[in-house]
Amino acid sequence: MRDVARLAGVSPGTVSNALNHPEKVSPATRERILSAISELGFVPNDAARQLRRGTNASIGMIVLDIANPFFTAVAHGVEQRLAEVGRPLVLANSGQNHEREVAYLDLFAEQRLSGVLVTPAGQVLDRLRRLRDRGTAIVVVDRKTGAREFSSVSVDDSLGGRLATQHLLEIGRRRIAFIGGPEDLSQIEHRLGAARTAVEEHGSGEIVHLDVPTLDVEAGRTGARELLDLPAARRPDAIFAANDLIALGVLQTLTLRGVRVPDDIALVGYDDIDFAAAAAIPLTSVRQPAVAMGEAATTRLLDVIADPAGSQVEHIVLEPELVVRRSTVA
Amino acid sequence: MRDVARLAGVSPGTVSNALNHPEKVSPATRERILSAISELGFVPNDAARQLRRGTNASIGMIVLDIANPFFTAVAHGVEQRLAEVGRPLVLANSGQNHEREVAYLDLFAEQRLSGVLVTPAGQVLDRLRRLRDRGTAIVVVDRKTGAREFSSVSVDDSLGGRLATQHLLEIGRRRIAFIGGPEDLSQIEHRLGAARTAVEEHGSGEIVHLDVPTLDVEAGRTGARELLDLPAARRPDAIFAANDLIALGVLQTLTLRGVRVPDDIALVGYDDIDFAAAAAIPLTSVRQPAVAMGEAATTRLLDVIADPAGSQVEHIVLEPELVVRRSTVA
DNA sequence: GCTCGGTCTTAAATCGTTTCAATATGAGCG
DNA sequence: CGCTCATATTGAAACGATTTAAGACCGAGC
């Protein structure tokens, strides 16, 4: 910057003003400075700026699994909203790994980010508190876990579970299998709980829970195999998968075994990722407004940043929506 | 840090040494300093450290489309390799948008990142040069576009195109349709070119190119519809899709129209994303070693960072591999 | 001709670390 | 006991921007 100042024949302070407070500098001087900058290829040093200003404009985001289209959709919403206000996004992937999550949170703390969006994988309340106490705004995404003290944005899992189940009952299915787990995951708990309630309210029908350890395609395959091996009388006529990855695995196994979807077994997924609509037999799915969730979380975060003291904790709950496709009605 | 020094009864310089050069500090002092740090909850300010050190340990990565599983797989490889050396990754998504790509490159320049991995979306050679001249290492991923002067890692598209085509010919198919575009994309050009060569070499058979503007699921749907509307005599008995997203769209349309895969039409995709193996009829696909590509690019980048002058430009070309599944052989 | 008010510009202090030359400490040795 | 040498610690100077109070300049008004 000193070089720029020298070339333009002004002091470093004026160069800074030209860049950050253009109204304080006469147009002629400003012009001279700008051309000196481009001539020298000067690029301001962000570290120095941050050090002096005391804040970092960037926003950090820690997602659970970057390979899951649901999370990339959320990230997309975040990115979009941030682009509007010109703040950069630093995206990090914890991969459900607590250690990596902690490492990233520590990194963000050192970087003095102005805000962090996080879907916690492990026990990180203390670290989040410390971050917050040091002036970083926090919003929890897609979780409400114990974090009553932080604003959050999530989707109503009970409603989602109910919508899917009522739909299956309405199209005449009575033996519903729910594939997903583990049950201590709040999402699973709520979706399955609401499904059970819906069956009870309906009066007829039954629901069985097929517990699987993970929420991926392979879990869907093994789950489906297990169901197909049941004696015909106990075989379900509908499957409610805890997410679309599982549903895709189920669909694959059913197809390979020659079971007709939806004729023999109807199938409902959850999330409505792009690949649900792209499946050979397009999946009926409970759509989570992922992009909207990212946007809402970002808006909330920006509010907290703007007024850390004034803004109080807020839990935004978005509504899912059932998207009916060929996997339940031909 | 001053507070920590005061509490531990030492000077700030010693606190810094305790953190960065532990061997220079006596164990007793170090112990005292560490406990002072945790008592005060001190977190070093990254901006100040960077300013003084003059470098930023972080690595930046700009991907073309974060919603495409292929790129998240590459990012995964990068992340994994970086975790080994303890460097953080800053992930950015250009979304094929030149302006956003430029904005991120400028941001990375201001941040003085030590290295950047980029899959260029637009014309950014000049900016990459400027970055490099300012001391940031650059490696181009999945492209070789005009960037002879930067190290790159890519996959042999000609080989991929040949493998897919030879396979289709070997299983007796003769009328092959290639769906993908635009042809001025080097990837498309090479895959299609090699497919044509393979057909020629084989002596019998023909290949037609169905140009589509994008490389997504919808392109596959419309492409397939177009082919199915052809008079029976001109209908292909095999489809080679430029990527798996297109192949999934094709598979969906074929399934809905009652065309049997592979009996009536065999289908080959490209990339071998996770969803290819997860399709109702598992897709035969040309596997791009995405994770390996991320790892190789990172290793190369770290080498350039370690020795910017000594290391010369290197173009690493990985080999794709044909993964045969049910969409071509029952 | 002098003062006043406003606009531009400058110089110096500052942000929180790291680094390095200089100093303090202490052990070992003749 | 004095000297040397190695080790541990200190203090001050950077790093490169932003900010703020002070100063320079200029035309206007009396």
XYZ file of C-alpha atoms (C1' of nucleotides) in Angstrom:
720
model
C 0.000 0.000 0.000
C 2.951 2.233 0.693
C 4.046 1.800 -2.913
C 0.628 2.712 -4.194
C 0.646 5.804 -2.005
C 4.043 6.823 -3.274
C 3.106 6.307 -6.920
C -0.094 8.293 -6.490
C 1.725 10.943 -4.532
C -0.400 10.656 -1.412
C -0.091 9.119 2.024
C -1.095 5.532 2.879
C -4.013 6.848 4.894
C -5.492 8.424 1.801
C -5.205 5.175 -0.126
C -7.124 3.476 2.620
C -9.760 6.185 2.519
C -10.071 5.909 -1.234
C -10.896 2.227 -0.849
C -13.071 2.281 2.236
C -14.524 5.772 2.453
C -14.553 7.090 -1.100
C -16.638 10.116 -0.098
C -13.757 11.436 1.984
C -11.440 11.662 -0.960
C -11.621 14.124 -3.821
C -12.543 12.492 -7.137
C -9.247 13.488 -8.732
C -7.136 11.922 -5.991
C -9.275 8.834 -5.979
C -8.798 8.421 -9.687
C -5.065 8.725 -9.343
C -4.995 6.166 -6.535
C -7.119 3.659 -8.415
C -4.894 3.760 -11.444
C -1.827 3.360 -9.251
C -3.475 0.318 -7.679
C -4.163 -1.371 -10.975
C -0.751 -0.463 -12.317
C 0.974 -2.106 -9.384
C -1.516 -4.947 -9.110
C -2.030 -4.140 -5.468
C -4.262 -6.514 -3.495
C -5.078 -5.495 0.070
C -3.993 -7.893 2.761
C -7.065 -9.298 4.399
C -5.214 -10.336 7.549
C -4.060 -6.804 8.230
C -7.497 -5.410 7.599
C -9.081 -7.932 9.902
C -6.553 -7.383 12.604
C -7.207 -3.682 12.622
C -10.958 -3.894 12.207
C -11.268 -6.688 14.711
C -13.850 -8.633 12.735
C -13.951 -11.092 9.877
C -16.843 -10.693 7.458
C -16.869 -14.376 6.521
C -19.501 -16.831 7.634
C -18.622 -20.427 8.442
C -20.818 -23.432 7.862
C -20.254 -26.961 9.091
C -22.340 -29.612 7.370
C -22.780 -33.216 8.442
C -22.165 -34.854 5.115
C -21.271 -33.035 1.982
C -22.021 -36.107 -0.125
C -25.684 -35.936 0.846
C -27.599 -33.799 -1.658
C -29.858 -32.599 1.108
C -26.994 -30.743 2.765
C -25.620 -29.348 -0.433
C -29.077 -27.955 -1.088
C -29.046 -26.262 2.307
C -25.589 -24.907 1.593
C -26.908 -23.595 -1.667
C -29.564 -21.588 0.115
C -26.972 -20.197 2.488
C -24.640 -19.260 -0.303
C -27.365 -17.522 -2.222
C -28.440 -15.418 0.705
C -24.868 -14.500 1.589
C -24.083 -13.524 -1.981
C -26.806 -10.877 -1.652
C -24.988 -9.189 1.196
C -21.538 -9.836 -0.203
C -20.217 -12.030 2.555
C -18.045 -15.013 1.719
C -18.952 -18.502 2.887
C -16.431 -20.923 4.290
C -17.813 -24.410 3.923
C -16.556 -27.263 6.057
C -17.564 -30.898 6.195
C -17.557 -32.693 9.513
C -18.572 -36.004 7.975
C -20.400 -36.752 11.243
C -16.984 -36.907 12.856
C -16.860 -35.197 16.208
C -13.124 -34.545 16.119
C -13.256 -32.842 12.770
C -16.235 -30.842 13.890
C -14.311 -29.621 16.918
C -11.247 -28.865 14.809
C -13.313 -26.693 12.503
C -15.019 -24.895 15.373
C -11.614 -24.108 16.844
C -10.416 -22.873 13.493
C -13.463 -20.626 13.189
C -12.788 -19.297 16.672
C -9.234 -18.398 15.746
C -10.507 -16.737 12.615
C -12.970 -14.638 14.584
C -15.710 -15.306 12.059
C -18.726 -13.126 12.496
C -21.123 -16.030 12.266
C -21.321 -19.799 12.145
C -24.049 -22.130 10.917
C -23.720 -25.616 12.262
C -25.499 -28.947 12.240
C -23.869 -30.483 15.305
C -22.584 -34.022 15.026
C -21.466 -34.479 18.597
C -21.483 -32.801 21.944
C -20.329 -29.288 21.179
C -22.487 -27.109 23.388
C -19.572 -25.844 25.458
C -17.578 -24.918 22.396
C -20.534 -23.172 20.818
C -21.011 -21.198 24.009
C -17.393 -20.169 24.043
C -17.630 -19.093 20.427
C -20.734 -17.091 21.156
C -19.118 -15.468 24.191
C -16.257 -14.343 22.012
C -18.693 -12.580 19.724
C -19.480 -15.092 16.999
C -23.151 -15.434 16.123
C -24.427 -19.003 16.038
C -27.435 -20.599 14.392
C -28.112 -24.315 14.566
C -29.393 -25.914 11.375
C -31.637 -28.958 11.108
C -31.291 -29.781 14.789
C -32.749 -28.596 17.994
C -30.628 -30.869 20.134
C -30.224 -29.418 23.563
C -29.461 -26.125 21.954
C -32.406 -24.221 23.310
C -30.053 -21.336 23.902
C -29.145 -20.935 20.242
C -31.478 -19.899 17.486
C -32.269 -22.735 15.154
C -33.981 -23.558 11.909
C -35.441 -26.980 11.364
C -38.268 -28.811 9.672
C -41.278 -30.310 11.404
C -40.466 -34.016 11.417
C -43.708 -35.019 13.082
C -45.707 -33.367 10.351
C -43.555 -35.068 7.737
C -44.070 -38.470 9.306
C -47.797 -37.870 9.471
C -48.109 -36.715 5.860
C -46.302 -39.751 4.516
C -48.270 -42.210 6.629
C -51.680 -40.672 5.982
C -50.946 -40.790 2.277
C -50.120 -44.493 2.429
C -53.259 -45.192 4.419
C -55.377 -43.164 2.023
C -54.249 -45.180 -0.950
C -55.351 -48.278 0.896
C -52.148 -49.640 2.361
C -52.368 -51.288 5.742
C -49.083 -52.955 6.549
C -46.467 -50.249 6.618
C -42.779 -50.830 7.285
C -40.676 -47.908 8.480
C -37.005 -48.332 7.602
C -34.587 -46.112 9.483
C -32.575 -45.598 12.592
C -31.156 -45.222 15.090
C -34.257 -44.256 17.010
C -32.422 -41.926 19.369
C -31.841 -39.574 16.480
C -34.505 -36.963 17.058
C -35.459 -36.887 13.400
C -36.123 -40.602 13.310
C -37.936 -40.486 16.608
C -40.346 -37.809 15.436
C -40.992 -39.196 11.986
C -41.636 -42.668 13.304
C -43.630 -41.405 16.287
C -45.934 -39.397 14.058
C -46.314 -42.357 11.724
C -47.466 -44.509 14.632
C -49.888 -41.848 15.780
C -51.307 -41.523 12.275
C -51.940 -45.263 12.084
C -53.627 -45.243 15.479
C -55.854 -42.318 14.541
C -56.798 -44.032 11.335
C -58.055 -47.032 13.286
C -56.904 -49.763 10.972
C -53.472 -50.756 9.747
C -50.219 -51.465 11.471
C -46.697 -50.174 11.363
C -43.473 -52.005 12.057
C -40.087 -50.455 12.572
C -37.122 -51.970 10.815
C -34.137 -50.549 12.581
C -31.005 -49.892 10.523
C -27.767 -48.422 11.807
C -27.133 -45.898 9.019
C -29.165 -43.728 6.697
C -27.645 -44.652 3.367
C -28.431 -46.601 0.207
C -26.966 -49.808 1.541
C -29.262 -49.676 4.555
C -32.173 -49.529 2.134
C -30.950 -52.579 0.258
C -30.512 -54.741 3.326
C -33.756 -53.484 4.832
C -35.696 -54.372 1.708
C -34.118 -57.811 1.497
C -35.124 -58.490 5.048
C -38.724 -57.528 4.340
C -38.902 -59.619 1.171
C -37.723 -62.647 3.078
C -40.722 -62.465 5.378
C -43.542 -64.965 4.840
C -46.052 -63.529 2.371
C -48.638 -62.921 5.066
C -46.356 -60.622 6.991
C -44.886 -58.810 4.025
C -45.717 -55.097 4.040
C -47.680 -53.438 1.257
C -45.950 -50.123 1.844
C -42.540 -48.883 2.906
C -41.814 -45.558 4.493
C -38.088 -44.853 4.264
C -36.466 -42.456 6.716
C -34.729 -40.693 3.862
C -34.397 -40.816 0.110
C -31.074 -42.622 0.105
C -32.696 -45.520 1.912
C -35.693 -45.326 -0.417
C -33.428 -45.580 -3.455
C -31.767 -48.652 -2.001
C -35.176 -50.165 -1.347
C -36.358 -49.371 -4.845
C -33.319 -51.032 -6.325
C -33.751 -54.247 -4.380
C -37.477 -54.400 -5.098
C -36.851 -53.881 -8.801
C -34.153 -56.523 -8.984
C -36.371 -59.003 -7.141
C -39.216 -58.323 -9.512
C -41.501 -56.717 -6.955
C -43.702 -54.126 -8.625
C -43.726 -50.573 -7.287
C -46.259 -49.316 -6.395
C -48.553 -52.266 -7.255
C -47.070 -54.751 -4.805
C -45.376 -52.341 -2.471
C -45.770 -48.578 -2.343
C -42.712 -46.555 -1.405
C -42.323 -43.165 0.247
C -38.992 -41.440 0.829
C -37.986 -38.397 2.793
C -36.096 -35.190 1.880
C -37.047 -35.086 -1.787
C -33.499 -34.758 -3.017
C -33.093 -34.265 -6.750
C -32.382 -37.949 -7.208
C -35.802 -38.867 -5.825
C -37.496 -37.297 -8.820
C -34.836 -38.791 -11.063
C -35.327 -42.400 -9.999
C -36.464 -44.952 -12.567
C -39.752 -44.986 -10.750
C -39.987 -41.425 -9.469
C -40.222 -41.430 -5.707
C -43.030 -40.040 -3.657
C -41.208 -38.154 -0.938
C -41.647 -35.728 1.924
C -39.982 -32.605 0.672
C -37.858 -30.720 3.136
C -37.458 -27.125 2.057
C -33.682 -27.394 2.126
C -32.852 -24.251 0.205
C -35.384 -22.260 2.200
C -33.884 -23.650 5.357
C -30.455 -22.419 4.344
C -31.874 -19.023 3.514
C -33.831 -18.740 6.727
C -30.854 -19.782 8.821
C -28.700 -17.209 7.087
C -31.225 -14.450 7.518
C -31.479 -15.266 11.181
C -27.715 -15.346 11.513
C -27.342 -11.964 9.854
C -29.893 -10.563 12.277
C -27.963 -11.873 15.245
C -24.761 -10.440 13.837
C -26.407 -7.070 13.338
C -27.721 -6.971 16.896
C -26.138 -9.630 19.096
C -27.638 -8.358 22.338
C -31.079 -7.327 21.181
C -32.049 -10.356 19.193
C -33.401 -13.187 21.226
C -33.328 -16.883 20.645
C -35.769 -17.993 18.015
C -36.644 -21.468 16.783
C -37.893 -21.426 13.251
C -39.715 -24.571 12.202
C -40.479 -24.982 8.521
C -43.163 -27.231 7.124
C -42.437 -30.202 4.925
C -44.678 -31.052 2.021
C -45.663 -34.360 0.488
C -44.720 -34.745 -3.168
C -46.660 -37.582 -4.737
C -45.055 -39.469 -7.606
C -45.219 -42.862 -9.247
C -43.789 -44.887 -6.384
C -47.151 -44.679 -4.612
C -49.690 -43.978 -7.350
C -49.372 -45.279 -10.878
C -1.949 -12.905 24.966
C -0.681 -10.133 27.167
C -3.083 -11.260 29.882
C -1.888 -14.817 29.604
C 1.704 -13.623 29.892
C 0.902 -11.570 32.962
C -0.948 -14.422 34.675
C 1.870 -16.852 33.954
C 4.429 -14.285 34.996
C 6.309 -14.252 31.706
C 6.590 -12.014 28.674
C 4.338 -12.245 25.611
C 7.244 -13.521 23.580
C 7.537 -16.548 25.796
C 3.847 -17.331 25.464
C 4.277 -17.296 21.716
C 7.272 -19.584 22.001
C 5.397 -21.979 24.250
C 2.778 -22.322 21.529
C 4.932 -22.361 18.429
C 8.362 -23.539 19.528
C 7.781 -25.635 22.640
C 11.366 -26.852 22.636
C 12.567 -23.348 23.354
C 10.647 -23.120 26.593
C 11.383 -24.979 29.800
C 8.754 -27.571 30.680
C 7.825 -25.821 33.920
C 7.198 -22.484 32.228
C 5.316 -24.131 29.447
C 3.072 -25.855 31.937
C 2.367 -22.580 33.696
C 1.557 -20.865 30.427
C -0.757 -23.610 29.230
C -2.776 -23.514 32.397
C -3.008 -19.742 32.197
C -4.274 -20.117 28.647
C -7.009 -22.518 29.582
C -7.942 -20.499 32.652
C -8.440 -17.371 30.583
C -9.891 -19.207 27.606
C -7.378 -17.577 25.341
C -7.725 -18.244 21.624
C -4.955 -16.897 19.419
C -5.991 -14.432 16.764
C -5.417 -15.975 13.399
C -5.361 -12.644 11.581
C -2.480 -11.367 13.686
C -0.568 -14.579 13.245
C -1.035 -14.483 9.510
C -0.082 -10.875 9.285
C 3.157 -11.509 11.082
C 3.953 -14.794 9.403
C 2.967 -13.540 6.009
C 1.252 -16.758 4.980
C -2.065 -18.432 5.441
C -1.978 -22.199 5.900
C -5.429 -22.684 4.394
C -6.051 -24.155 0.982
C -8.891 -22.907 -1.177
C -10.920 -24.978 -3.580
C -13.394 -23.761 -6.165
C -15.723 -26.407 -7.542
C -18.005 -26.101 -10.532
C -21.139 -27.486 -8.979
C -21.427 -28.581 -5.419
C -24.696 -30.366 -6.133
C -22.920 -32.803 -8.443
C -21.761 -35.845 -6.466
C -18.735 -36.129 -8.700
C -17.348 -32.859 -7.377
C -18.182 -33.590 -3.782
C -16.230 -36.816 -4.201
C -13.241 -34.870 -5.475
C -13.594 -32.468 -2.565
C -13.656 -35.453 -0.272
C -10.310 -36.625 -1.559
C -8.866 -33.169 -1.107
C -10.189 -32.866 2.395
C -8.807 -36.243 3.367
C -5.337 -35.471 2.107
C -5.319 -32.054 3.757
C -6.458 -33.476 7.064
C -3.294 -35.568 7.083
C -1.118 -32.474 7.023
C -3.393 -30.432 9.242
C -4.325 -27.751 6.790
C -7.860 -26.399 6.655
C -9.869 -26.396 3.451
C -11.977 -23.479 2.326
C -14.568 -24.772 -0.092
C -16.278 -22.466 -2.548
C -18.855 -23.151 -5.218
C -18.746 -21.207 -8.445
C -21.859 -22.875 -9.823
C -20.315 -22.487 -13.278
C -20.765 -18.766 -12.833
C -17.816 -16.773 -14.007
C -18.519 -13.775 -11.800
C -18.672 -15.837 -8.662
C -15.549 -17.659 -9.659
C -13.724 -14.370 -10.060
C -15.081 -13.077 -6.767
C -13.748 -16.129 -4.957
C -10.369 -15.908 -6.637
C -10.111 -12.286 -5.542
C -11.089 -13.252 -2.027
C -8.438 -15.959 -1.980
C -5.895 -13.447 -3.209
C -6.732 -11.072 -0.374
C -6.462 -13.945 2.055
C -3.022 -14.866 0.762
C -3.905 -18.539 0.752
C -0.934 -20.781 0.258
C -2.666 -22.835 -2.399
C -5.748 -22.991 -4.584
C -7.364 -25.894 -6.403
C -9.683 -24.792 -9.147
C -11.841 -26.197 -11.893
C -12.155 -23.099 -14.046
C -15.594 -22.147 -15.273
C -14.623 -19.169 -17.381
C -11.662 -17.294 -18.654
C -9.501 -16.846 -15.573
C -5.975 -17.390 -16.810
C -4.888 -13.832 -16.064
C -6.223 -13.980 -12.560
C -4.605 -17.323 -11.903
C -1.314 -15.917 -13.116
C -1.618 -12.949 -10.823
C -2.387 -15.243 -7.922
C 0.604 -17.395 -8.737
C 2.855 -14.353 -9.056
C 1.813 -13.293 -5.596
C 2.947 -16.628 -4.214
C -0.166 -18.783 -4.214
C 0.312 -22.289 -5.588
C -2.238 -23.313 -8.200
C -3.376 -26.695 -9.453
C -6.104 -27.084 -12.032
C -8.523 -29.936 -11.438
C -10.416 -31.886 -14.086
C -9.448 -29.459 -16.836
C -6.486 -28.819 -18.980
C -8.001 -25.818 -20.690
C -5.273 -23.598 -22.002
C -3.589 -23.915 -18.661
C -0.453 -25.617 -19.858
C 1.420 -23.381 -17.461
C -0.292 -24.727 -14.361
C -0.015 -28.222 -13.027
C -3.200 -30.171 -13.500
C -4.864 -33.418 -12.632
C -7.454 -34.886 -14.916
C -8.839 -38.140 -16.196
C -8.260 -39.567 -19.653
C -11.529 -38.845 -21.401
C -10.500 -40.525 -24.636
C -9.828 -43.764 -22.834
C -13.155 -43.479 -21.045
C -15.004 -42.945 -24.288
C -13.233 -45.905 -25.836
C -13.923 -48.258 -22.925
C -17.619 -47.508 -22.919
C -17.976 -47.860 -26.674
C -15.935 -51.041 -26.976
C -18.044 -52.583 -24.256
C -21.250 -51.767 -26.094
C -19.853 -53.178 -29.324
C -18.650 -56.303 -27.565
C -22.094 -57.078 -26.215
C -23.366 -56.862 -29.773
C -24.818 -53.389 -29.986
C -24.465 -51.594 -33.301
C -26.520 -48.423 -33.207
C -25.124 -46.276 -30.436
C -26.446 -42.868 -29.450
C -24.183 -40.508 -27.555
C -26.137 -38.008 -25.466
C -24.220 -34.967 -24.262
C -22.974 -31.523 -25.072
C -21.902 -28.921 -25.835
C -19.211 -30.369 -28.033
C -16.769 -27.535 -27.383
C -16.412 -28.770 -23.821
C -13.143 -30.669 -23.975
C -14.535 -33.555 -21.962
C -17.397 -34.091 -24.373
C -15.135 -33.660 -27.356
C -12.732 -36.366 -26.199
C -15.305 -38.869 -25.017
C -17.299 -38.567 -28.202
C -14.206 -38.506 -30.394
C -12.886 -41.709 -28.866
C -16.296 -43.312 -29.201
C -16.287 -42.548 -32.915
C -12.788 -43.910 -33.310
C -13.743 -47.092 -31.470
C -16.677 -47.656 -33.797
C -14.490 -47.099 -36.845
C -11.847 -49.483 -35.587
C -14.469 -52.075 -34.911
C -15.550 -51.940 -38.519
C -19.277 -52.285 -38.016
C -21.774 -50.186 -36.144
C -22.593 -46.521 -36.126
C -22.727 -43.727 -33.635
C -24.936 -40.670 -33.620
C -24.511 -37.620 -31.457
C -27.549 -36.197 -29.742
C -26.494 -32.739 -28.649
C -27.976 -31.384 -25.423
C -27.212 -28.010 -23.872
C -26.659 -29.149 -20.277
C -25.345 -32.186 -18.480
C -28.184 -32.849 -16.067
C -31.030 -35.289 -15.477
C -33.479 -33.263 -17.502
C -31.183 -33.404 -20.530
C -31.271 -37.185 -20.221
C -35.069 -37.221 -20.147
C -35.505 -35.065 -23.224
C -32.728 -36.868 -25.050
C -34.306 -40.241 -24.408
C -37.722 -39.018 -25.483
C -36.266 -37.790 -28.723
C -34.650 -41.154 -29.411
C -37.808 -43.088 -28.608
C -39.765 -40.973 -31.035
C -37.561 -42.113 -33.895
C -38.953 -44.707 -36.340
C -38.130 -48.187 -35.046
C -35.528 -48.769 -37.741
C -33.458 -45.820 -36.607
C -33.861 -46.356 -32.901
C -30.547 -47.077 -31.171
C -29.887 -50.299 -29.316
C -27.459 -48.599 -26.960
C -27.051 -45.225 -25.321
C -23.801 -43.770 -24.106
C -24.549 -40.859 -21.761
C -21.941 -38.156 -21.247
C -22.427 -38.401 -17.504
C -24.444 -40.311 -14.947
C -26.977 -37.558 -14.379
C -27.947 -37.793 -18.029
C -27.951 -41.586 -17.802
C -30.336 -41.483 -14.842
C -32.682 -39.245 -16.792
C -32.500 -41.635 -19.731
C -33.154 -44.632 -17.514
C -36.191 -42.970 -16.025
C -37.726 -42.155 -19.376
C -37.013 -45.609 -20.767
C -38.557 -47.244 -17.701
C -41.660 -45.099 -17.819
C -42.104 -45.819 -21.529
C -41.763 -49.536 -20.961
C -38.502 -49.935 -22.804
C -36.467 -52.738 -21.263
C -32.917 -52.037 -20.108
C -30.635 -53.621 -21.203
C -32.727 -55.947 -23.410
C -34.067 -53.283 -25.762
C -31.528 -50.583 -25.117
C -28.270 -50.895 -23.212
C -27.155 -47.884 -21.206
C -23.733 -46.663 -20.157
C -23.124 -43.644 -17.967
C -20.020 -41.719 -17.039
C -18.455 -40.729 -13.668
C -19.805 -43.645 -11.636
C -21.271 -41.452 -8.947
C -22.787 -43.283 -5.974
C -26.234 -42.901 -7.445
C -25.232 -44.887 -10.536
C -24.817 -48.031 -8.451
C -27.966 -47.103 -6.553
C -30.258 -46.853 -9.569
C -33.189 -49.216 -9.879
C -31.299 -50.865 -12.678
C -27.698 -50.381 -11.591
C -25.828 -48.393 -14.211
C -22.819 -49.543 -16.114
C -20.573 -46.516 -15.946
C -17.094 -45.264 -16.669
C -15.663 -44.666 -13.240
C -13.642 -41.537 -12.794
C -11.369 -41.894 -9.797
C -12.776 -38.745 -8.202
C -11.388 -39.220 -4.727
C -7.992 -40.193 -6.114
C -8.096 -37.118 -8.298
C -8.688 -34.908 -5.271
C -5.852 -36.595 -3.441
C -3.448 -36.365 -6.355
C -4.262 -32.710 -6.927
C -3.680 -31.978 -3.271
C -0.402 -33.843 -3.165
C 0.759 -31.934 -6.196
C -0.359 -28.661 -4.651
C 1.502 -29.364 -1.431
C 4.627 -30.077 -3.453
C 4.358 -26.775 -5.263
C 3.822 -24.991 -1.971
C 6.871 -26.680 -0.488
C 9.059 -25.696 -3.413
C 7.438 -23.092 -5.653
C 10.506 -22.484 -7.796
C 11.922 -25.981 -8.099
C 8.788 -27.869 -8.953
C 7.899 -27.749 -12.584
C 4.557 -27.976 -14.293
C 3.179 -31.470 -14.338
C 0.034 -32.838 -15.939
C -1.223 -35.889 -14.155
C -3.703 -37.935 -16.135
C -5.558 -40.668 -14.291
C -7.180 -43.641 -15.933
C -10.886 -44.255 -15.846
C -12.248 -47.755 -15.468
C -15.355 -49.379 -16.831
C -17.713 -50.700 -14.179
C -20.145 -53.162 -15.704
C -23.580 -53.467 -14.126
C -27.074 -54.505 -15.073
C -27.824 -51.652 -17.440
C -25.720 -53.392 -20.094
C -25.644 -57.057 -19.107
C -28.495 -58.812 -17.369
C -5.267 41.536 5.038
C -7.092 38.570 8.348
C -10.033 35.150 10.194
C -13.237 31.515 9.626
C -15.198 27.202 7.914
C -15.010 23.560 5.227
C -12.644 20.015 2.592
C -8.546 17.018 1.871
C -4.650 15.031 3.405
C -1.206 13.532 6.658
C 1.213 11.385 10.545
C 1.088 8.444 14.146
C -1.120 5.097 16.971
C -3.104 0.753 16.889
C -4.791 -4.181 16.128
C -2.304 -9.179 18.288
C 0.918 -11.891 17.069
C 5.990 -13.609 15.829
C 10.750 -13.022 15.610
C 15.305 -11.815 16.768
C 18.974 -9.696 18.995
C 20.172 -8.989 23.558
C 20.213 -10.176 28.207
C 19.706 -12.992 32.294
C 20.535 -17.356 34.503
C 22.967 -21.146 35.809
C 25.993 -25.034 35.237
C 30.601 -26.674 34.484
C 35.405 -26.142 34.611
C 40.180 -25.007 35.623
C 36.291 -17.703 42.292
C 36.095 -16.036 37.763
C 35.249 -17.413 33.188
C 32.897 -19.593 29.328
C 29.111 -21.637 27.253
C 24.551 -23.162 26.726
C 19.909 -22.390 27.780
C 15.782 -19.574 28.974
C 13.660 -15.443 28.775
C 12.861 -10.697 27.556
C 11.750 -6.441 25.011
C 11.103 -4.172 21.017
C 10.507 -4.118 16.240
C 8.086 -5.753 12.728
C 3.761 -7.412 9.676
C 0.047 -4.104 6.606
C -3.789 -2.211 6.978
C -7.457 1.396 9.438
C -8.524 5.204 12.248
C -8.306 9.572 14.381
C -6.717 13.867 15.673
C -4.207 17.403 13.790
C -2.614 20.161 9.995
C -2.652 22.227 5.267
C -5.049 24.471 1.943
C -8.370 27.424 -0.169
C -11.948 30.558 -1.016
C -15.304 33.592 1.209
C -16.635 37.266 4.125
C -15.710 41.238 6.788
